[in-house]
Tab-separated table of C-alpha atoms in Angstrom:
chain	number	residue	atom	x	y	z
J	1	UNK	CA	-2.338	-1.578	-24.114
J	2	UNK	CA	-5.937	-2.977	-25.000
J	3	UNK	CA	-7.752	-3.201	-21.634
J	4	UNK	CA	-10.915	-4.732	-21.614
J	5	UNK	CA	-13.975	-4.640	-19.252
J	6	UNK	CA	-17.433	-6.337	-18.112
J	7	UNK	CA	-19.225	-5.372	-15.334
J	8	UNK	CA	-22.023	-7.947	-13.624
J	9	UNK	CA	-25.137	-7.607	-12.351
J	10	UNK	CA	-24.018	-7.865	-8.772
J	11	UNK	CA	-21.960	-5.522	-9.156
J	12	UNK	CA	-17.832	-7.003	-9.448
J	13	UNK	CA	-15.909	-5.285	-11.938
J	14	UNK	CA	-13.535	-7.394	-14.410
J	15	UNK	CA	-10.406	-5.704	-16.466
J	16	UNK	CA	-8.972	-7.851	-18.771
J	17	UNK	CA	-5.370	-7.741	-20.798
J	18	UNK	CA	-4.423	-10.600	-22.662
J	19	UNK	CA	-0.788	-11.267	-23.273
J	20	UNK	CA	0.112	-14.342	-25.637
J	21	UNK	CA	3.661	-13.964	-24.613
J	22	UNK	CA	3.002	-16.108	-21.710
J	23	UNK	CA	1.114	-19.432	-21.200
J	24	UNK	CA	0.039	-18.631	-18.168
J	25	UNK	CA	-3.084	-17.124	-16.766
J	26	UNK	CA	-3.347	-14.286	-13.532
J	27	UNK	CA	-6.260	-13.380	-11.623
J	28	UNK	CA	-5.798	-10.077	-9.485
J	29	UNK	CA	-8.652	-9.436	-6.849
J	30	UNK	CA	-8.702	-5.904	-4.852
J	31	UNK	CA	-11.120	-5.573	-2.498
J	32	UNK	CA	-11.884	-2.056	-1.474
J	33	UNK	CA	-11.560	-2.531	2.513
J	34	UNK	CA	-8.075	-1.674	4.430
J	35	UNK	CA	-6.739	-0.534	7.849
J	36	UNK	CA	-8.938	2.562	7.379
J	37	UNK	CA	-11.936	0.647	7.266
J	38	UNK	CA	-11.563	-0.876	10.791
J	39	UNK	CA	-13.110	0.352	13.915
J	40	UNK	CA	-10.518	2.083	16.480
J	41	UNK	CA	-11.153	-0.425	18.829
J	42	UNK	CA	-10.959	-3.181	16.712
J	43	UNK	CA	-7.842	-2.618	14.495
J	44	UNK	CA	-6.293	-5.453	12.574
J	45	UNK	CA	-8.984	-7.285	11.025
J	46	UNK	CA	-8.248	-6.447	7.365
J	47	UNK	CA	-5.053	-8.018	7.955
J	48	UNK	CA	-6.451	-11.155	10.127
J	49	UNK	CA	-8.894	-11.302	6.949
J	50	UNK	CA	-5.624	-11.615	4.464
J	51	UNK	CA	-4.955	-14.718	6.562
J	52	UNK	CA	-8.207	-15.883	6.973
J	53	UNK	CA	-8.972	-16.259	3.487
J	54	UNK	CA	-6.640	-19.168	3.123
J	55	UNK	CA	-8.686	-20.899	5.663
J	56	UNK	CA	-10.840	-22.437	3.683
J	57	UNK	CA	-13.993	-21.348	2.184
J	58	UNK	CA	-17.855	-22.473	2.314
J	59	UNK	CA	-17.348	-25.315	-0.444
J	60	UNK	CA	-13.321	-25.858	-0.075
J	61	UNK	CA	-12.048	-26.574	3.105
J	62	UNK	CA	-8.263	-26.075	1.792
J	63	UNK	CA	-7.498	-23.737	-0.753
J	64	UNK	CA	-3.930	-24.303	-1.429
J	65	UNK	CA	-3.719	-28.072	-2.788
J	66	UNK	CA	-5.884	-27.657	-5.402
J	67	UNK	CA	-4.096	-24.811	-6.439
J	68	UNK	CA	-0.911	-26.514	-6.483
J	69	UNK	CA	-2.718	-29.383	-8.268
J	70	UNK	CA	-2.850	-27.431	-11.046
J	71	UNK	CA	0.214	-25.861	-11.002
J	72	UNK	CA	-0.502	-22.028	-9.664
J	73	UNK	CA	0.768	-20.093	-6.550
J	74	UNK	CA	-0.722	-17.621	-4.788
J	75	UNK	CA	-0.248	-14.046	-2.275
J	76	UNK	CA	-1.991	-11.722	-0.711
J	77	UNK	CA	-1.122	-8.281	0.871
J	78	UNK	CA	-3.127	-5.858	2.818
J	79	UNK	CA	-2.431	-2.168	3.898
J	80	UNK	CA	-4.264	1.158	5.051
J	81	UNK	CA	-6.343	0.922	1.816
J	82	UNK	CA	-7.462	-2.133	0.468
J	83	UNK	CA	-6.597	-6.128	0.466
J	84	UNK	CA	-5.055	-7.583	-2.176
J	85	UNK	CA	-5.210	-11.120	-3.605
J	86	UNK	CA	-3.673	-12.696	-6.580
J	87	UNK	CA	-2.938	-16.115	-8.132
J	88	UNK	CA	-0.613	-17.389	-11.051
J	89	UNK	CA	-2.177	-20.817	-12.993
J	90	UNK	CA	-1.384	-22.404	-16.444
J	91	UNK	CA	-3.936	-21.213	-19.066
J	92	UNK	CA	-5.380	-24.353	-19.365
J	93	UNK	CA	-6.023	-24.374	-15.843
J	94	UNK	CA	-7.117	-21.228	-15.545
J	95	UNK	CA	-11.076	-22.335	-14.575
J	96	UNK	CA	-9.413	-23.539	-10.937
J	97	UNK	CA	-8.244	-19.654	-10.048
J	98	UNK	CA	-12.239	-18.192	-11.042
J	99	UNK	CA	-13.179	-21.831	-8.831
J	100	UNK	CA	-10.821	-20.914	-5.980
J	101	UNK	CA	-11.678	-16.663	-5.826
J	102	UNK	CA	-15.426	-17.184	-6.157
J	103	UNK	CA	-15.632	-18.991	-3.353
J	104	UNK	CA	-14.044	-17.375	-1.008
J	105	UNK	CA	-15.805	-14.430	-2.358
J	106	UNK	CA	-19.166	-16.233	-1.721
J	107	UNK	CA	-18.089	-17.206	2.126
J	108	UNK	CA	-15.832	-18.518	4.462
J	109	UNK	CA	-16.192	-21.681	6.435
J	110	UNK	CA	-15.900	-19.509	9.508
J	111	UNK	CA	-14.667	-22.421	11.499
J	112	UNK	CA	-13.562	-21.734	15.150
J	113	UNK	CA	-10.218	-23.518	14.497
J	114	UNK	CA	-9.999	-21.518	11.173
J	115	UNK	CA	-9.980	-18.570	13.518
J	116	UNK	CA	-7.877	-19.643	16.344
J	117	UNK	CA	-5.577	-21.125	13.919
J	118	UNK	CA	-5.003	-17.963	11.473
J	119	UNK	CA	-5.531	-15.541	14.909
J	120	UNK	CA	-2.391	-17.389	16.279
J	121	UNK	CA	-0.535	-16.693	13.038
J	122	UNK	CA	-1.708	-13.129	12.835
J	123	UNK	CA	-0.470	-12.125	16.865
J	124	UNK	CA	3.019	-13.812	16.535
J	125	UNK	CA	3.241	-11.940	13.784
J	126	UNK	CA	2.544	-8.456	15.287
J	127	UNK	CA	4.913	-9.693	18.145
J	128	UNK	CA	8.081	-10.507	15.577
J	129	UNK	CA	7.725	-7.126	13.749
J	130	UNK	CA	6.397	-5.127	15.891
J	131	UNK	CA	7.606	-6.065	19.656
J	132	UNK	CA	10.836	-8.246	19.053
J	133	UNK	CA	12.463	-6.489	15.777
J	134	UNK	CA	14.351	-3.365	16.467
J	135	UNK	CA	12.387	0.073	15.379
J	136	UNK	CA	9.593	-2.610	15.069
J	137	UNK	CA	7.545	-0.171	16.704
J	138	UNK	CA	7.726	3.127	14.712
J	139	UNK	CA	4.624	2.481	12.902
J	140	UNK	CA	2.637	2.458	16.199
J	141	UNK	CA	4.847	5.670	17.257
J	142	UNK	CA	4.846	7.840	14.398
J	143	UNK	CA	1.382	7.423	12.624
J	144	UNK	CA	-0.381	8.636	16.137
J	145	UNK	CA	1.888	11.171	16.389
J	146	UNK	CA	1.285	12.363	12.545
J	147	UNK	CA	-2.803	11.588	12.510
J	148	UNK	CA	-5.043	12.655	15.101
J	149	UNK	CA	-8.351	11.671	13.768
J	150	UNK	CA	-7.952	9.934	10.373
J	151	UNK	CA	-7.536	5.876	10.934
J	152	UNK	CA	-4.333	6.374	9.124
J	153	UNK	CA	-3.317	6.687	12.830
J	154	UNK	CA	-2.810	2.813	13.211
J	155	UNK	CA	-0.683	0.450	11.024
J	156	UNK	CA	-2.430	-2.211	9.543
J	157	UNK	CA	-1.477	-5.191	11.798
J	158	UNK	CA	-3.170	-3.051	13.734
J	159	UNK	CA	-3.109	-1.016	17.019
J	160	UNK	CA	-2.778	-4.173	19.801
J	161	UNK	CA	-2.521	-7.870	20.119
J	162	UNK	CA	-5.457	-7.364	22.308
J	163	UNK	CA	-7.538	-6.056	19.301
J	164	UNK	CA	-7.016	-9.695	17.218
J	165	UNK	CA	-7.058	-11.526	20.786
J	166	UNK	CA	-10.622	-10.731	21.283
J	167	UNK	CA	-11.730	-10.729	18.239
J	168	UNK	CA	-15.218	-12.244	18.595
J	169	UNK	CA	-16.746	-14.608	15.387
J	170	UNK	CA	-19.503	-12.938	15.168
J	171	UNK	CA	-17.489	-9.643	14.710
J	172	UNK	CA	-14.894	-11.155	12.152
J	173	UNK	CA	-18.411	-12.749	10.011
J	174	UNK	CA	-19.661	-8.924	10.481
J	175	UNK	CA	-16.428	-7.753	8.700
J	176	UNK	CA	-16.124	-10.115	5.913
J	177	UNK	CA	-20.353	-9.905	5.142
J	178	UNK	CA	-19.246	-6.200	4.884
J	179	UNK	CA	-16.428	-5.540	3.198
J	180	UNK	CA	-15.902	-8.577	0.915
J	181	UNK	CA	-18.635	-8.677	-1.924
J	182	UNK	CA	-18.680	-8.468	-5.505
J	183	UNK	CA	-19.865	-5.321	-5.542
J	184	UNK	CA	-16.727	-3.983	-3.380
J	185	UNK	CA	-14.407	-5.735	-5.424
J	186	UNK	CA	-12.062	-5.270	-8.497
J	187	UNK	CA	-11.148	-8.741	-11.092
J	188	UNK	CA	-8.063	-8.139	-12.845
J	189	UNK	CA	-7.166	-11.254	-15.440
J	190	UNK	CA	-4.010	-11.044	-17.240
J	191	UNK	CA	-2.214	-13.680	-19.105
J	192	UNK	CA	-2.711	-16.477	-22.256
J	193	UNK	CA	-6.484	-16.069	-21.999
J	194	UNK	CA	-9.194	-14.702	-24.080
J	195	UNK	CA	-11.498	-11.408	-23.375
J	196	UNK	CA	-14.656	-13.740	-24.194
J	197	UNK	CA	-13.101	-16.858	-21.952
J	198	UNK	CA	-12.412	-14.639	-19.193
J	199	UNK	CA	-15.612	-13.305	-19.296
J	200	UNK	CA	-17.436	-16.790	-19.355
J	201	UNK	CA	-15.738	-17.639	-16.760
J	202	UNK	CA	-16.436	-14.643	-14.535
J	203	UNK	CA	-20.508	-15.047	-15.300
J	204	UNK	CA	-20.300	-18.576	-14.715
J	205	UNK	CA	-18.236	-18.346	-11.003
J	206	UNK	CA	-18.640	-15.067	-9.734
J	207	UNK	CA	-22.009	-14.024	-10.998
J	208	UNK	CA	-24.132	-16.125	-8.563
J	209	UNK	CA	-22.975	-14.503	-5.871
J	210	UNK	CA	-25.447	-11.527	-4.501
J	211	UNK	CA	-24.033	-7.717	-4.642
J	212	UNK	CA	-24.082	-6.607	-0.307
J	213	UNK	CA	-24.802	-3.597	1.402
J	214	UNK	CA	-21.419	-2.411	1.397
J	215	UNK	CA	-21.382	1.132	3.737
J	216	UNK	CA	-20.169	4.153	2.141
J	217	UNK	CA	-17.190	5.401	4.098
J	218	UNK	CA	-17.652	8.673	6.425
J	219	UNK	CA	-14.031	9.051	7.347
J	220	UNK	CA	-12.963	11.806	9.091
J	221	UNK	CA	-10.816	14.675	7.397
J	222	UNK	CA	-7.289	15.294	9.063
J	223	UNK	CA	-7.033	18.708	10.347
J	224	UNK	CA	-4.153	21.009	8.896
J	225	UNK	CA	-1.311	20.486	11.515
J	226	UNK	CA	-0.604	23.708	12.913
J	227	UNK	CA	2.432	23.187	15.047
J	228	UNK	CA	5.899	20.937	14.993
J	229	UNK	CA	4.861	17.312	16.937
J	230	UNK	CA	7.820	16.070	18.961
J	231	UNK	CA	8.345	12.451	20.361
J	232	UNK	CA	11.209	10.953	22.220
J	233	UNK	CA	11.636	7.503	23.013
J	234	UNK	CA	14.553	4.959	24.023
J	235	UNK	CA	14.696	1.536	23.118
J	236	UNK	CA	17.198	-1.277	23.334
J	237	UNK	CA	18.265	-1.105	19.885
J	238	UNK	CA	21.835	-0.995	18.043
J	239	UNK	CA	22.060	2.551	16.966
J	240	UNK	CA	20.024	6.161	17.072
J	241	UNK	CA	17.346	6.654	14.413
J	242	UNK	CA	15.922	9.359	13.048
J	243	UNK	CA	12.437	9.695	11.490
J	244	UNK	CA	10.396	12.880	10.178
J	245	UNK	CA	6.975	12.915	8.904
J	246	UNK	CA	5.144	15.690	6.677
J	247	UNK	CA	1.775	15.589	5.598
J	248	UNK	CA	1.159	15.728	1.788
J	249	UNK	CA	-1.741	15.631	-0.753
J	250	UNK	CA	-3.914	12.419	-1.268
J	251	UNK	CA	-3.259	10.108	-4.273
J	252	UNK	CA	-6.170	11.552	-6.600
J	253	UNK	CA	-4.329	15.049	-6.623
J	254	UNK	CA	-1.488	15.701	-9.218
J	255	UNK	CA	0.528	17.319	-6.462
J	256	UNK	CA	0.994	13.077	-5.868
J	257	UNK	CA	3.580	13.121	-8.460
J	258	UNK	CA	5.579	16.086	-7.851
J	259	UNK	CA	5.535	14.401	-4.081
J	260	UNK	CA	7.307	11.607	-5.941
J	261	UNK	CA	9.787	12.856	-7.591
J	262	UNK	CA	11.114	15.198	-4.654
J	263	UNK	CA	11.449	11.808	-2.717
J	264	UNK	CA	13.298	10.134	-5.641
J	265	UNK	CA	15.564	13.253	-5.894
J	266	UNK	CA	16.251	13.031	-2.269
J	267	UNK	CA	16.734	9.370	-2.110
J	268	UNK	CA	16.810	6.780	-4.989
J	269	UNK	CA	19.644	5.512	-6.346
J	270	UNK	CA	23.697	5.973	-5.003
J	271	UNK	CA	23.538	9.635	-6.944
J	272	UNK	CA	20.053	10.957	-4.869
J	273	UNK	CA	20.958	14.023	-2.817
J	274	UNK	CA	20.629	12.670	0.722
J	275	UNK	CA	22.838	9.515	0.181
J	276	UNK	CA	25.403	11.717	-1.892
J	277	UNK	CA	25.664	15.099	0.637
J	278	UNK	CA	24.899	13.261	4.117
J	279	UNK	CA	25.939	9.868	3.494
J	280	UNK	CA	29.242	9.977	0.800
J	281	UNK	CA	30.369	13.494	1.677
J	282	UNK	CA	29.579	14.733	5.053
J	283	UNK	CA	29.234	11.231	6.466
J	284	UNK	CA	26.517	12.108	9.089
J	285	UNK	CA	24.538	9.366	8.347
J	286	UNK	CA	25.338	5.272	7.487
J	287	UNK	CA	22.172	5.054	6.020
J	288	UNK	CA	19.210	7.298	4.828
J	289	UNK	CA	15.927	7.344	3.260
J	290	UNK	CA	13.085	9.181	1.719
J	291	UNK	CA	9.543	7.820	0.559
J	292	UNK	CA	6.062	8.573	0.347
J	293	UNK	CA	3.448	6.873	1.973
J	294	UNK	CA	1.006	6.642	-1.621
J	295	UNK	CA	-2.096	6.209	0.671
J	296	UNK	CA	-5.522	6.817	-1.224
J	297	UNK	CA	-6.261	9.906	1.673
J	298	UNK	CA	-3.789	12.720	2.379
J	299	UNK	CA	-0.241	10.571	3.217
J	300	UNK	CA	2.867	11.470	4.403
J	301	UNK	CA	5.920	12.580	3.053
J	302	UNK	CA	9.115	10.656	4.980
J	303	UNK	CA	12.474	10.546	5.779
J	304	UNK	CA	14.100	8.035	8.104
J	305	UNK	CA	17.738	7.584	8.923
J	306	UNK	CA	20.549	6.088	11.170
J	307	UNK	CA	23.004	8.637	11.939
J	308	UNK	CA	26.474	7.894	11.857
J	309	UNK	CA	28.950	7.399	14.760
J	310	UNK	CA	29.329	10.719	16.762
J	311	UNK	CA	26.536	12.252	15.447
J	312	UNK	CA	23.353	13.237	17.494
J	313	UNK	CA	20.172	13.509	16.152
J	314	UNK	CA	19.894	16.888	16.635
J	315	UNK	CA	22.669	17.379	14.262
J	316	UNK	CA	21.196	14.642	12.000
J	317	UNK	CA	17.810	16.206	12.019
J	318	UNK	CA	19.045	19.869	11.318
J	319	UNK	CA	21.254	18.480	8.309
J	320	UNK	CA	18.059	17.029	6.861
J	321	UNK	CA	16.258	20.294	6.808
J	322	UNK	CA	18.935	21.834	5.056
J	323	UNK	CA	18.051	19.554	2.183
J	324	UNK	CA	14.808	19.967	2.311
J	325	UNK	CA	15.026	24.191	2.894
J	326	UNK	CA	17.501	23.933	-0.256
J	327	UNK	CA	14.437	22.177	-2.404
J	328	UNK	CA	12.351	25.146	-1.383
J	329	UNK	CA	14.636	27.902	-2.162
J	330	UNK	CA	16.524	26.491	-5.242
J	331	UNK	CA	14.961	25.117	-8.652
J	332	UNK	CA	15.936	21.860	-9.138
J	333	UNK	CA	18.162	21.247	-12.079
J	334	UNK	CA	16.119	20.305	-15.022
J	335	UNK	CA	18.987	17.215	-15.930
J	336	UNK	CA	18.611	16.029	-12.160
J	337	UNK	CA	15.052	16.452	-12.823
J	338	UNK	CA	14.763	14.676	-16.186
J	339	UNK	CA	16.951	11.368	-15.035
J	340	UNK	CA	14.443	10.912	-12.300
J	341	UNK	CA	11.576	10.845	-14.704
J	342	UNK	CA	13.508	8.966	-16.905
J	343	UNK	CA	13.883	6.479	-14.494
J	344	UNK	CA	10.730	6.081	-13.335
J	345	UNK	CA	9.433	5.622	-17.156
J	346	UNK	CA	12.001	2.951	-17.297
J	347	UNK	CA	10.652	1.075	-14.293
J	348	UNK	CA	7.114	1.554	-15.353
J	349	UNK	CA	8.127	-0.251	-18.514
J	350	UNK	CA	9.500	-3.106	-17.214
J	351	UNK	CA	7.449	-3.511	-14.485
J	352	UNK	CA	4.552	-3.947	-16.852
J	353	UNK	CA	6.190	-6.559	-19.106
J	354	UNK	CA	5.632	-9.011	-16.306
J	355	UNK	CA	1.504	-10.332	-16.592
J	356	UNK	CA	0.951	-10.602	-13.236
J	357	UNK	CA	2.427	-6.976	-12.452
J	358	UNK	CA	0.114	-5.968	-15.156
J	359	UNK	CA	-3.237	-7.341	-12.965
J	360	UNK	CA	-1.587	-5.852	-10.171
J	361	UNK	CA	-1.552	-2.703	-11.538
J	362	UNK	CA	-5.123	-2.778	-13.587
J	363	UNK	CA	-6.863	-3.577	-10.673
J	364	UNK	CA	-5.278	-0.344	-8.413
J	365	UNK	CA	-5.543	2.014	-11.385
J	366	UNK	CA	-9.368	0.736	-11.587
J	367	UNK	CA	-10.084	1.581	-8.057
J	368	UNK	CA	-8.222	4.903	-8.919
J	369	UNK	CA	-10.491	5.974	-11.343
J	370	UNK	CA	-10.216	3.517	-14.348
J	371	UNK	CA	-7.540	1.260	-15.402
J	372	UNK	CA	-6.306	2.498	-18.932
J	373	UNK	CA	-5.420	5.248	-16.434
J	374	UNK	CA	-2.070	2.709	-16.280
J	375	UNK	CA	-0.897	3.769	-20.072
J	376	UNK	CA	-0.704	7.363	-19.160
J	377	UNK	CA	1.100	7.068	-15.521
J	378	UNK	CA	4.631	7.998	-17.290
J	379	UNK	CA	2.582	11.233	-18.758
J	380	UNK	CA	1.540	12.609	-15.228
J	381	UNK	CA	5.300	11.917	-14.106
J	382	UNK	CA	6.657	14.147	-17.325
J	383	UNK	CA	4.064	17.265	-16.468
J	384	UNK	CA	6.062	17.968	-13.282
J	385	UNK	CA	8.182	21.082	-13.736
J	386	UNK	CA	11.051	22.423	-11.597
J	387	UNK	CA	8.698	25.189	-10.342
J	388	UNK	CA	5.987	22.709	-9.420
J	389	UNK	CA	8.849	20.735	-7.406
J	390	UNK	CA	9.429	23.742	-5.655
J	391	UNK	CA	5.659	24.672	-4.672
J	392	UNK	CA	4.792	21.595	-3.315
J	393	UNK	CA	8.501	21.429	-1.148
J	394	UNK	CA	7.609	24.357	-0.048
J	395	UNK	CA	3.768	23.741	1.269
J	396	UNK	CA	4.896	20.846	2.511
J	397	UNK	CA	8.104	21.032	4.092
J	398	UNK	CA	7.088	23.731	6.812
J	399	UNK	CA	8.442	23.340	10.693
J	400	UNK	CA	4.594	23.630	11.591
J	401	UNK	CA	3.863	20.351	9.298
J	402	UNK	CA	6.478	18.046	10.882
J	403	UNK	CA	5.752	15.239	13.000
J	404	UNK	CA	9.253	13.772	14.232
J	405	UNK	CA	10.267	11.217	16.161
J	406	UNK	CA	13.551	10.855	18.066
J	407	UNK	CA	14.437	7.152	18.624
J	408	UNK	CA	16.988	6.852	20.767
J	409	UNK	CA	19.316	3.614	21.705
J	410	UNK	CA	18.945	2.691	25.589
């Protein structure tokens, strides 16, 4: 893959890949602020920021019609890390998407019914997941339980409705002037356009706008648990649940990958261990899953589940850390081993045929480190031996490193 780059004077960073298979044009913007970012007694304004972005900016008061004008769509999605924004346009349209992203780089309207408007959006939506959706809550049960002192300890919608409810203007211009400059930002293009046009176009909308003094980020380091972390709760909800939580490496470490495939052995695909052993054979649990959290900082390693009829989740729990006991006694067989690589390198593939997966994807591997990073991704994946798999399950999958919550139907 031929990735391009340019770098201005205020500091943005473009990545460019251009793919003539398509005749249309996407623009990828990562800006380096998340959940993390926020202050413990203001939580939620990365995500109120994903909302308020659409609000309109200093020079367009509506940013979707002209979009739409000229035939593009747009998303946006924020987590612990960083916000995300991308647009798709037709190539020979492509001038509107740099039009559209500058400007809302440059500023908001910061309009009290921009705020009230996308504030109101924002708290319904923390009251639909999180208050009115069975297990809606876990997030704001199990991250506190897991993290004492990193901000990893509060999902990113945020600790409270009270947190977005009183969020000041002044404090949400503080946040944006902050956090969302060139010089904390990422420009992934993708698509029917030239390295040259793409970089004309980033000079002539972008550069203008001046480089800020973005602070450098004194987070503090997690301590090593030392002891299990217990948490009970009962809710009115349909059925028992089950959720466990282990503390693993951060994403710059290549104990990341072996992290990976132990949760894709465990649970990814009708053949994984936990949906074959628990679910198909000892039927303990109806349903059952394992993932990693792939935060930047030290993330977790979990395992969530809805035990079957009859079972308790004592019995659930204790059948789960006989899988995970059995990855840190036995070597993993190297055929079990090689079809999870296999498959990975076979969603990596096809994930990156699509041009707007591929600016997805630049943009994160830039902020990783640099984006032709993205080529060898499949590489890292293969290094992983069965003795590596066994190290890390058994560093991480200690009684003393479990944080696990008990969520029990009223």
């Amino acid at each position: 893959m031929r990735i391009n780059r340019h770098i201005l004077h205020n500091g943005l960073r473009l990545v460019h890949f251009m793919d003539e298979s398509t005749q249309m044009v996407a623009l990828n913007v990562l800006y380096n602020v998340g959940a993390r970012d926020e202050h413990p007694e203001h939580t939620g304004f990365a995500h109120l920021f994903e909302h308020l972005m659409f609000g309109g900016s200093i020079n367009i008061p509506d940013y979707d019609t002209p979009l739409q004008l000229a035939g593009g769509e747009n998303n946006a999605w924020t987590n612990n890390d960083i916000t995300n924004y991308y647009l798709t346009v037709p190539r020979q349209n492509a001038e509107t998407g740099f039009w559209l992203e500058s400007d809302r780089m440059l500023s908001l309207n910061f309009s009290e019914q921009s705020l009230e408007v996308q504030r109101g959006v924002v708290m319904e939506e923390f009251k639909q997941r999180c208050l009115n959706q069975p297990y809606g809550d876990v997030g704001h049960l199990l991250r506190p339980l897991a993290y004492r002192v990193h901000p990893y300890s509060w999902p990113t919608i945020g600790k409270e409705l009270a947190h977005i409810a009183n969020a000041t203007m002044e404090e949400v211009k503080d946040f944006f002037f902050r956090f969302y400059a060139p010089n904390n930002a990422i420009l992934a293009v993708t698509g029917n356009i030239s390295f040259e046009e793409a970089v004309a176009l980033t000079e002539k909308w972008f550069a203008p706008i001046p480089c800020r003094d973005v602070p450098f980020r004194h987070l503090p380091i997690e301590p090593e648990q030392v002891e299990e972390r217990r948490l009970t709760v009962e809710r009115s909800v349909p059925l028992d649940a089950l959720f466990m939580a282990y503390h693993m490496c951060d994403h710059y470490s290549s104990d990341y990958y072996a992290f990976d495939i132990l949760s894709d052995i465990l649970s990814n695909g009708r053949s994984c261990r936990l949906n074959q052993r628990l679910v198909q054979e000892k039927r303990l649990f109806s349903s059952i899953d394992a993932y990693i959290s792939g935060s930047l900082d030290t993330g977790l390693f979990q395992i969530s589940g809805k035990p079957a009829e009859g079972v308790t989740l004592e019995q659930a729990e204790a059948a789960v850390c006989e899988e995970l006991d059995r990855l840190c006694q036995e070597m993993v067989d190297e055929r079990e081993l090689e079809k999870v690589k296999n498959k990975f390198e076979s969603s990596h593939i096809f994930g990156n045929i699509n041009y707007l997966n591929v600016a997805t994807n630049l943009a994160w591997f830039e902020l990783l480190g640099k984006a032709e990073d993205l080529d060898s991704e499949v590489e890292r994946y293969r290094t992983i031996t069965t003795d590596r798999l066994r190290e890390v399950a058994q560093k991480a999958f200690r009684k003393e490193n479990a944080s696990i919550l008990y969520y029990r139907k009223a």
